Coordinates of C-alpha atoms in Angstrom, one line a residue:
X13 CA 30.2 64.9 -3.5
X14 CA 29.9 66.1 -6.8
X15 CA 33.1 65.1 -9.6
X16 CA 33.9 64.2 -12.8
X17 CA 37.4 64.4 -13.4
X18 CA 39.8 61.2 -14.2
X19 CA 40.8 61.0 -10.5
X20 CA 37.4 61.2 -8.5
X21 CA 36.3 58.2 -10.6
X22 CA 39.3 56.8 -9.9
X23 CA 38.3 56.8 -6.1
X24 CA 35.3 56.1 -6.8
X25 CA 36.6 52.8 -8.5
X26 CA 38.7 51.8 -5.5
X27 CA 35.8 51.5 -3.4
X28 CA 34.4 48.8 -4.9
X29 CA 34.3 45.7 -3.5
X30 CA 36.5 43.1 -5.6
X31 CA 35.1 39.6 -6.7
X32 CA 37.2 37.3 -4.3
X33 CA 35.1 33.6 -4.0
X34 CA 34.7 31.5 -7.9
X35 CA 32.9 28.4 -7.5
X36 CA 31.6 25.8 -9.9
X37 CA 29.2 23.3 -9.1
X38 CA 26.5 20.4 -10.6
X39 CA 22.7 21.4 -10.3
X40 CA 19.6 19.4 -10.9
X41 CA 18.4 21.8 -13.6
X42 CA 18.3 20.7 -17.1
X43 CA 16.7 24.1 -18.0
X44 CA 19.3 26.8 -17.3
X45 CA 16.4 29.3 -17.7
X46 CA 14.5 27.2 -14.5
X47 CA 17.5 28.2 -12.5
X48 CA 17.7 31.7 -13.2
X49 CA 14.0 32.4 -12.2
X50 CA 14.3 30.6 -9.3
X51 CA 17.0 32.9 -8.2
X52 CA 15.4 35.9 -9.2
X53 CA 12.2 34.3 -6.9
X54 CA 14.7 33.9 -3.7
X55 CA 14.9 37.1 -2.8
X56 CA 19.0 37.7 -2.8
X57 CA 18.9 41.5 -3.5
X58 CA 16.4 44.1 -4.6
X59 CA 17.8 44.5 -7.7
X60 CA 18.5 41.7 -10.2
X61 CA 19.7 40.7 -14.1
X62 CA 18.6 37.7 -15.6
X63 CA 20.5 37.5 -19.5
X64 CA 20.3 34.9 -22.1
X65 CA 23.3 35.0 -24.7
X66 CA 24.0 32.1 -26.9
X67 CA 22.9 29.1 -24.8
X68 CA 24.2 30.3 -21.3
X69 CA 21.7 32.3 -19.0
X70 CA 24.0 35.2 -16.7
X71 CA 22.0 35.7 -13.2
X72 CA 23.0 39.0 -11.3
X73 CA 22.0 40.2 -7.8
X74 CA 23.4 42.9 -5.6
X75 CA 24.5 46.2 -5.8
X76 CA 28.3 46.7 -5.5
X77 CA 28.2 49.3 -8.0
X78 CA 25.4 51.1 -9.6
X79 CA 25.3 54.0 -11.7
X80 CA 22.1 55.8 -13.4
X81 CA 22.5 58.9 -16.0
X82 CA 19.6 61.1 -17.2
X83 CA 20.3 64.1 -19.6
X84 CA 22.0 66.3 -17.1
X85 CA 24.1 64.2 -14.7
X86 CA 25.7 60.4 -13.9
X87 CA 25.1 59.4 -10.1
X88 CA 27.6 56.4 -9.0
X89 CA 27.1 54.1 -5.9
X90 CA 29.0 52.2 -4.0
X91 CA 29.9 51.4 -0.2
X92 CA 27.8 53.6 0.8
X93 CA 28.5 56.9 -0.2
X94 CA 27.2 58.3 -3.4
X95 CA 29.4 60.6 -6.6
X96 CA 27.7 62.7 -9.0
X97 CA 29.1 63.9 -12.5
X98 CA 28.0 66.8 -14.3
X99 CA 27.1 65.3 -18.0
X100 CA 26.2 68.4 -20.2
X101 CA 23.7 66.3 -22.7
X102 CA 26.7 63.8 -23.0
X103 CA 25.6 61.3 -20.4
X104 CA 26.8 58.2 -22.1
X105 CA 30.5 59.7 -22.5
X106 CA 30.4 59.9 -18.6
X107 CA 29.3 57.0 -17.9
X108 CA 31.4 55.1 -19.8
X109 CA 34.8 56.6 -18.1
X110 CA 33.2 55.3 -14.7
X111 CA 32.9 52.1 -16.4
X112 CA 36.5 52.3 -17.8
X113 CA 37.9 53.2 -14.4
X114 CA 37.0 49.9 -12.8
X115 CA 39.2 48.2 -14.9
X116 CA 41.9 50.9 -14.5
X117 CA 41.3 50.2 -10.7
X118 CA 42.0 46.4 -11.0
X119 CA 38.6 45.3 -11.7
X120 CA 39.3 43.7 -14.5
X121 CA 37.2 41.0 -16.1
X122 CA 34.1 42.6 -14.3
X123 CA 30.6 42.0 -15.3
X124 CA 27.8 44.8 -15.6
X125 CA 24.6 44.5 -16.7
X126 CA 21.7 47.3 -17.2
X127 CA 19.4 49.0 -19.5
X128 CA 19.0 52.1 -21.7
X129 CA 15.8 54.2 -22.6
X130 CA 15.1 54.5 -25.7
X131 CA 14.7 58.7 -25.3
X132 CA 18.9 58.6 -25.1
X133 CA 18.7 58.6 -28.7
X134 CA 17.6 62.2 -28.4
X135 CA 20.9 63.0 -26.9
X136 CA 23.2 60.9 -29.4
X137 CA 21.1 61.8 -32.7
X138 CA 18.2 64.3 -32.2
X139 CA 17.1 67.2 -30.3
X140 CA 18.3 66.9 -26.6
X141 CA 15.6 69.0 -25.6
X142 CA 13.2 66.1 -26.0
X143 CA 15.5 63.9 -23.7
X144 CA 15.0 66.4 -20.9
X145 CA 12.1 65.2 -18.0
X146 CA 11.9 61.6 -19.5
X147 CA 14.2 60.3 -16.3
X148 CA 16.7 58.0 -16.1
X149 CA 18.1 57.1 -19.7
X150 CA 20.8 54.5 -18.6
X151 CA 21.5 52.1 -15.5
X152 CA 23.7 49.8 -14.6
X153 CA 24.6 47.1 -12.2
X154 CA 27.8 45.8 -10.8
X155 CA 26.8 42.6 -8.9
X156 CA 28.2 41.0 -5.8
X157 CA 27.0 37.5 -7.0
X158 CA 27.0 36.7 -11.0
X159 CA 26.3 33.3 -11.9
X160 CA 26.5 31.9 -15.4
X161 CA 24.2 28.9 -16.0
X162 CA 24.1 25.7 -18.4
X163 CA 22.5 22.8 -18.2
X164 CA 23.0 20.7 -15.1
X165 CA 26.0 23.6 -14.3
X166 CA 26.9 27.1 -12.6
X167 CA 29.7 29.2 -12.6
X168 CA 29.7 31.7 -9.2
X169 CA 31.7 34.3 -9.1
X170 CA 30.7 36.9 -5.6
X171 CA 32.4 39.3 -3.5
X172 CA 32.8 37.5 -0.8
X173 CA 32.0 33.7 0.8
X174 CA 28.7 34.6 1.8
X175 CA 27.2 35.9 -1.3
X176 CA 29.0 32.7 -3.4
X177 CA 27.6 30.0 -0.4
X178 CA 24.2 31.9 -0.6
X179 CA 23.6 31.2 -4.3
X180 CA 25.3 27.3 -4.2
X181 CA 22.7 26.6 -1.5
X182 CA 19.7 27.9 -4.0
X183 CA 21.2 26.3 -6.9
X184 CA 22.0 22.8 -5.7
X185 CA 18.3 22.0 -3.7
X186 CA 15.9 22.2 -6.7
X187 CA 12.7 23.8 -5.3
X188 CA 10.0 22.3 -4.1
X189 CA 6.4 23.6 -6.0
X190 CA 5.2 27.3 -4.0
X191 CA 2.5 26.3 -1.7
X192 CA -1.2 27.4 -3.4
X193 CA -2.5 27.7 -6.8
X194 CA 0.0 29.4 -9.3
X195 CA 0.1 32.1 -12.0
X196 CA -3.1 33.0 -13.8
X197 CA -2.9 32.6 -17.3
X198 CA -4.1 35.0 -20.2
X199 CA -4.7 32.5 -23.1
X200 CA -5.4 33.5 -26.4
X201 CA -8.6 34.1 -26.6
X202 CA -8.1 37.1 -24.2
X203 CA -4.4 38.0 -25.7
X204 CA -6.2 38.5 -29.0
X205 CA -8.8 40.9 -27.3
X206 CA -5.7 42.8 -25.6
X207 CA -4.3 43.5 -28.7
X208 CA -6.4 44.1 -31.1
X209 CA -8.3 46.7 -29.3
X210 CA -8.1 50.5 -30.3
X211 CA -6.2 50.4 -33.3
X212 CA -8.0 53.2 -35.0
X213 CA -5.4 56.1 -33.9
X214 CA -2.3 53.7 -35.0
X215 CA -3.3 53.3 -38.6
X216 CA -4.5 57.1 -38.4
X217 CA -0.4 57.5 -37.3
X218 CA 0.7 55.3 -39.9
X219 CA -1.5 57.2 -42.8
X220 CA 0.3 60.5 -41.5
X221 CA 3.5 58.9 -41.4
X222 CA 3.2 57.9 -44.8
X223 CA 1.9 61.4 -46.2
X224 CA 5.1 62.7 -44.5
X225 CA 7.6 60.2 -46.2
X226 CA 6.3 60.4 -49.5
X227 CA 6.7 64.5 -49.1
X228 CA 10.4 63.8 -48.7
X229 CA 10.9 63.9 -44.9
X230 CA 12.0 61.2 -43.9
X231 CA 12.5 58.0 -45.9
X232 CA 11.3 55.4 -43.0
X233 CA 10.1 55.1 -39.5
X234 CA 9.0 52.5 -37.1
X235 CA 6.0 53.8 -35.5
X236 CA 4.9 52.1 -32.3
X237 CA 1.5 51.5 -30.3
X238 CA 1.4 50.9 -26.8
X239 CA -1.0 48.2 -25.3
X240 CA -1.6 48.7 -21.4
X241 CA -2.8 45.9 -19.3
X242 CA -5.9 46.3 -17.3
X243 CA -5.8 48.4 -14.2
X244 CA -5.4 45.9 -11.0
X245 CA -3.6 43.4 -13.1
X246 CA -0.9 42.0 -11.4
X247 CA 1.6 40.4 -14.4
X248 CA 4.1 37.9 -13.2
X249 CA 6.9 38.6 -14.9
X250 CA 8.9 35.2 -13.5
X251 CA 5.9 33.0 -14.9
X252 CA 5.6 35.3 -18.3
X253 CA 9.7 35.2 -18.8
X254 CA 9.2 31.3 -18.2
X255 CA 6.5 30.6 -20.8
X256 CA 7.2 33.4 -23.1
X257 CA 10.7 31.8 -23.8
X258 CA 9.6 28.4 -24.1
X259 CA 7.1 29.7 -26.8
X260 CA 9.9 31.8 -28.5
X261 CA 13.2 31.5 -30.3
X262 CA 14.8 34.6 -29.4
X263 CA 18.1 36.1 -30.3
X264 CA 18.7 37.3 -26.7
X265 CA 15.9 36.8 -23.7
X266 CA 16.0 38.6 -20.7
X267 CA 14.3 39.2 -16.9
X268 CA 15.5 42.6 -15.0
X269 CA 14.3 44.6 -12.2
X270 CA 17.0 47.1 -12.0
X271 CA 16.4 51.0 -11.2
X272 CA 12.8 51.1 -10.8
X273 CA 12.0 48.8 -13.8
X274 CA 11.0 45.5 -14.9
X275 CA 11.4 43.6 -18.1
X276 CA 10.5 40.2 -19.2
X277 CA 11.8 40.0 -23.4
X278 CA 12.6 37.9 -26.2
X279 CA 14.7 39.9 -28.3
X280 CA 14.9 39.2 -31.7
X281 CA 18.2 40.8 -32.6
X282 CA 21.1 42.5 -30.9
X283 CA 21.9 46.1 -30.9
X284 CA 25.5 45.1 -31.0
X285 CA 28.3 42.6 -29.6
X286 CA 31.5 43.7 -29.4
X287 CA 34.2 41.2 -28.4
X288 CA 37.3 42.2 -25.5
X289 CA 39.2 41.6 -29.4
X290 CA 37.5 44.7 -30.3
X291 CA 35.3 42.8 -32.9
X292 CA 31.6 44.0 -33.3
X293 CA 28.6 43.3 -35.4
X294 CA 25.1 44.3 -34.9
X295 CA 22.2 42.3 -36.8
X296 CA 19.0 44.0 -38.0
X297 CA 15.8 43.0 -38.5
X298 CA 13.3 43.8 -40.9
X299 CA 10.6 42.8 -43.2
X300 CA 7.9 40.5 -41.2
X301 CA 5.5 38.1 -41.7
X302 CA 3.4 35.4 -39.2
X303 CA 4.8 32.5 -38.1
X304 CA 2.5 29.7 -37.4
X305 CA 1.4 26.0 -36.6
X306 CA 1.2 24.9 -40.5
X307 CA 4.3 25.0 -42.0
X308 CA 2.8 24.7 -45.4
X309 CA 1.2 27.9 -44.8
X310 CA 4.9 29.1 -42.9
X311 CA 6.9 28.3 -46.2
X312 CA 4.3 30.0 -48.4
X313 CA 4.6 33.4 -46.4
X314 CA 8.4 33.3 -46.2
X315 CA 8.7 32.7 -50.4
X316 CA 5.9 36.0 -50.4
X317 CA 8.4 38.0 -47.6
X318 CA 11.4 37.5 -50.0
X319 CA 9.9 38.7 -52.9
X320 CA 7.7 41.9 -51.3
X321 CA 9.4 44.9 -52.7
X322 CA 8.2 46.6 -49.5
X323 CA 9.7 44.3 -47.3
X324 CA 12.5 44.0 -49.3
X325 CA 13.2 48.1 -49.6
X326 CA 12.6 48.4 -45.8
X327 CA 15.4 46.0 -45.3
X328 CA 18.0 47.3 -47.7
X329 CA 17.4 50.5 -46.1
X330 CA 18.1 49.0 -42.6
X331 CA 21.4 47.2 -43.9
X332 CA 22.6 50.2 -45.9
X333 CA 22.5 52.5 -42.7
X334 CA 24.2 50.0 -40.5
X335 CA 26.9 49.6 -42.5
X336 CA 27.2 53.5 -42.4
X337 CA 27.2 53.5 -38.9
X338 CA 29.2 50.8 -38.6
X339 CA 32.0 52.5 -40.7
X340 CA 32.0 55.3 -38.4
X341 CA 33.7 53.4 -35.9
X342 CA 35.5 50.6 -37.6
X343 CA 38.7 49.9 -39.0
X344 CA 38.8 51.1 -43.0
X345 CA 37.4 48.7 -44.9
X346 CA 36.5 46.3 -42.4
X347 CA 32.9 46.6 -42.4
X348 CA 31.3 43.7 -44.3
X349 CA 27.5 42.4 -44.4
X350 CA 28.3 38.3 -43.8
X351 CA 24.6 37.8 -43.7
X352 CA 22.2 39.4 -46.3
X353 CA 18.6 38.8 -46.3
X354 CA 18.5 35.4 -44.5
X355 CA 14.7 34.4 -42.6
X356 CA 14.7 34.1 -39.4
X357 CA 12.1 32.4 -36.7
X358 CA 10.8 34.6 -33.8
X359 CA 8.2 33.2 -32.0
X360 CA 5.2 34.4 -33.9
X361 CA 6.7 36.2 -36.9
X362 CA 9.4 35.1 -39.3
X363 CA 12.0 38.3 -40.3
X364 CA 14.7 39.5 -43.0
X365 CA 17.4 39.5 -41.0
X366 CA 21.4 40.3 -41.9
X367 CA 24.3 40.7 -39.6
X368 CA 26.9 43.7 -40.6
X369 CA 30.3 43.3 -39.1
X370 CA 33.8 44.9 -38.4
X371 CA 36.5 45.9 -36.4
X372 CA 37.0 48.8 -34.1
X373 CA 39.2 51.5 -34.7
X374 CA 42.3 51.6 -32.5
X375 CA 41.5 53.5 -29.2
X376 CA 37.6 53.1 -30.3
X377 CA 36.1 51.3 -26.8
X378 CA 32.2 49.3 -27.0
X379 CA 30.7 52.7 -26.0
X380 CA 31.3 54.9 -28.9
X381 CA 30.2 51.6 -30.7
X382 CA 27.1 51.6 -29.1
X383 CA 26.8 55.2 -29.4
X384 CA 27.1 54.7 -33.0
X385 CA 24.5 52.0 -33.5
X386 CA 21.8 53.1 -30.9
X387 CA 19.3 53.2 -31.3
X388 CA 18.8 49.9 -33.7
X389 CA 17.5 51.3 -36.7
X390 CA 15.2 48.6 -37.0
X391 CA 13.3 50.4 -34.1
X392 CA 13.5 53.6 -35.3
X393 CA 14.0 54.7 -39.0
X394 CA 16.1 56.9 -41.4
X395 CA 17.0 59.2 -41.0
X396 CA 17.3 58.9 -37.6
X397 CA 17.0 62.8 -36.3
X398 CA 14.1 63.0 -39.3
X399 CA 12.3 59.4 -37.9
X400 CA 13.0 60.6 -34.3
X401 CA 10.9 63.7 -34.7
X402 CA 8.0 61.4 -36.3
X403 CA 8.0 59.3 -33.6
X404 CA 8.2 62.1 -30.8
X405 CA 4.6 63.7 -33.6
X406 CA 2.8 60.6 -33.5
X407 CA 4.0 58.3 -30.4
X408 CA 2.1 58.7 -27.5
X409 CA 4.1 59.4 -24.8
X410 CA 8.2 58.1 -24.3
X411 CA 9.1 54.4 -25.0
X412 CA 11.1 54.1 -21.9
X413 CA 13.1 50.9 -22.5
X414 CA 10.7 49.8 -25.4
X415 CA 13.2 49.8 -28.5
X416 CA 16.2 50.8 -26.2
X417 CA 18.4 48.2 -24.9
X418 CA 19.3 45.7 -22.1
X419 CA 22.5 44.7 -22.1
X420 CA 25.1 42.5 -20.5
X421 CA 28.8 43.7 -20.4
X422 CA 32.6 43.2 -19.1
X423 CA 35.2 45.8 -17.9
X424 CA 37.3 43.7 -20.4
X425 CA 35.8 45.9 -23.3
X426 CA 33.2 43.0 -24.3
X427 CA 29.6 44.7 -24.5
X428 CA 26.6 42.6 -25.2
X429 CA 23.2 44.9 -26.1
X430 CA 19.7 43.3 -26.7
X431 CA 16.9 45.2 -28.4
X432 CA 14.1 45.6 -26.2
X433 CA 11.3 43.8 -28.1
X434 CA 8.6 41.6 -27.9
X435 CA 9.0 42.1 -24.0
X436 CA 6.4 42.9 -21.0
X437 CA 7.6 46.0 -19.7
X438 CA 6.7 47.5 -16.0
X439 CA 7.1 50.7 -14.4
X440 CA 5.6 52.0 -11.1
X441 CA 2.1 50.0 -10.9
X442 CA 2.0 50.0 -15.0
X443 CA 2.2 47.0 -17.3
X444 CA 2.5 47.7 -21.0
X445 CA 3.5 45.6 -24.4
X446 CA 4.3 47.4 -27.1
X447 CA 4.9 46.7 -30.8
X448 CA 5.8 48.9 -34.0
X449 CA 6.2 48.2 -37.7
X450 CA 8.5 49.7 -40.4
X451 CA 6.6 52.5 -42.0
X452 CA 7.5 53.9 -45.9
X453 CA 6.4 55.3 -48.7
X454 CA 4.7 52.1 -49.5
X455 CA 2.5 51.2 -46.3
X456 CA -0.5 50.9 -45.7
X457 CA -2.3 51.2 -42.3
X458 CA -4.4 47.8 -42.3
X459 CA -1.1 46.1 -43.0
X460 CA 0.8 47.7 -40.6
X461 CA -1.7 47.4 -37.4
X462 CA -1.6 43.5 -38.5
X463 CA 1.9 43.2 -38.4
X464 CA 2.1 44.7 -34.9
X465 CA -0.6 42.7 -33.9
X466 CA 1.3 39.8 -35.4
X467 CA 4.3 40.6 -33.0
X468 CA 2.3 41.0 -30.1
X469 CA 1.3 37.4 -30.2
X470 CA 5.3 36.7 -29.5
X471 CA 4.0 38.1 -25.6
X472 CA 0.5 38.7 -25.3
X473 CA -0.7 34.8 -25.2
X474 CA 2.0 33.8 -22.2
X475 CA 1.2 36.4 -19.9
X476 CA 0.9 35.2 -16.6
X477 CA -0.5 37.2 -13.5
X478 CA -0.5 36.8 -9.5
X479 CA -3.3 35.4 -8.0

């Protein structure tokens, strides 16, 4: 069937299942995150969500909905029978209204969760061309079971008795150890041999990048190197979410397998939140230094990032541009920066960080928000069409979800988006990290490799594979 008009989403919308069973109960997990891996482990569906947000962990498993966009076209799902939208390079637009029409349908209060690819920013701020071929650029899932755990507690909410008493069962027997010997681990030794290895064409990048900025293309870009893990290496991502978060003090964390790929991240700032009051903010990042064992040699580091003019430059830039994009959307005059050049902890590395807020224009839903604000500059640059060409120069290959987003979101209007950072990311029988750092007029290349090396260390040393 292919549609897109108002009234085929509409149907499409009344064929979804509605959330009928709501169950709280006690659990014998302390660790919220403990219970959410365990779930991902039983086996429930094929696809699943894990998502932190401010000290509650969302679980997510089975596919009453989904719906996948690429540049040409939005496919929807549900009981069976499949819908497909013609999107004409405006994918996101599309897939919104399908979203929107739940609610219209009576879904209201629904969660979704899902992911976008970083190469949608080609469609919302570059050349579309460069979107075309580099599949799927959103998905997302509407769950039959969604649980929201905190410690020693769950929430259920599922489409029917089964689902609900399915998940209390897992829940409320805490798991016995899996039989044999468990996860293998990297350790740092080998972590710091993963990443510092071939850095010669990065800082090659970086000095090109540079030449480029100072001739008045661009004014900033976040250039990014990939770091693949050895062929026949079989990560865990369960066992690397577990350790990696324990390690880490993220802003959001997160554990998907959802259409065809997997994510285990500690993001260290959000994208956006926008509230069902129609408040949003976003919070960038940037400026960097290590974050160690001594804090002697911590505090010393933080005094040096608050007074590099680099550092300093790269993160007025990043403020100045969200609170442009931020205007674009918001009520006049409502944009204000609450947080300006604060230091924040994230796992290895200490950042600049500043949270820009408003409120949405009447009639102005979370999408054209995110529209707005994707991608974070903070993982891409300014300009964004000029620093999206110097990426697409000097990047090999697309990022996929690596600076794109994971998100967590409600058919009430609330939309919750996580920067994809600092996360093991897997596709096919691939396993990558990947890291960038803010390139101007200023860099130079041995700093720069250091500082992605430096955010590497966030993953690299908790990786965990199957035996």
């Amino acid at each position: 069937m292919t549609t897109g008009s108002p009234h085929d989403w509409a149907q499409w919308a009344r064929s979804v299942p509605a959330l009928r069973c709501a169950h709280g109960l006690d659990i014998p997990y302390e660790d919220p995150s403990d219970a959410a891996v365990h779930l991902t482990k039983a086996g429930l569906a094929e696809q699943y969500a894990v998502y932190e947000q401010e000290g509650t962990w969302y679980f997510a498993a089975g596919s009453a909905v989904t719906l996948t966009a690429d540049a040409d076209r939005v496919t929807a799902r549900a009981a069976g029978r499949t819908w497909t939208a013609d999107a004409a390079t405006r994918p996101l637009d599309v897939f919104a209204a399908a979203l929107d029409s739940l609610a219209e349908a009576g879904h209201r209060d629904r969660g979704f969760y899902g992911w976008s690819a970083f190469e949608l920013a080609h469609l919302l701020h570059g050349d579309p061309a460069a979107a075309a071929g580099t599949g799927p650029l959103l998905h997302a899932l509407v769950p039959c079971v969604e649980v929201s755990l905190t410690p020693g507690r769950a929430g259920i909410r599922a489409v029917d008795e089964a689902w609900a008493r399915k998940a209390g069962e897992l829940l409320t027997e805490f798991p016995a150890p899996a039989p044999g010997p468990g996860p293998v681990e990297l350790g740092e030794d080998r972590a710091e041999q993963l990443i510092t290895r071939s850095t010669d064409a990065y800082g090659d990048a970086v000095a090109r990048t540079v030449a480029d900025i100072r001739a008045g293309l661009l004014e900033k870009a976040v250039l990014s190197r990939a770091v693949v893990l050895p062929t026949g290496s079989v990560a865990d991502f369960a066992a690397t979410y577990l350790a990696g978060r324990r390690a880490n003090t993220p802003a959001r964390s997160f554990l998907v397998d959802l259409g065809g790929r997997r994510a285990a991240g500690f993001s260290p700032e959000t994208v956006l939140e926008v509230g069902h009051d129609g408040r949003v903010s976003t919070q960038p990042l940037a400026g960097t230094r290590a974050l160690g064992a001594d804090p002697v040699e911590n505090d010393r580091r933080r005094r040096d990032l608050l007074t590099d003019p680099k550092e300093i430059h790269e993160h007025a830039v990043s403020v100045r541009l969200a609170c442009d994009e931020m205007e674009a959307v918001c009520r006049r005059r409502s944009v204000v920066v609450e947080e300006f050049m604060a230091v924040r902890p994230r796992g290895s590395v200490q950042h600049l960080a500043s949270r820009v807020t408003g409120r949405l224009r009447p009639g102005t839903g979370p999408w054209a928000a995110f529209a707005a604000l994707f991608p974070a500059i903070t993982a891409t640059g300014s300009g964004k069409r000029a620093a999206l060409g110097t990426l697409a120069r000097y990047e090999e290959g697309p990022r996929g979800l690596y600076g794109g987003a994971v998100f967590r979101g409600s058919t009430d209007g609330s939309l919750d988006a996580a920067l994809v950072l600092r996360t093991l990311l897997g596709e096919g029988d691939r396993t990558w990290l990947r890291a960038g750092a803010g390139v101007t007029g200023q860099s130079v290349p041995e700093r720069e490799i250091e500082e992605t090396c430096e955010k590497l260390r966030s993953v690299a040393p908790h990786l965990r594979y199957a035996r």
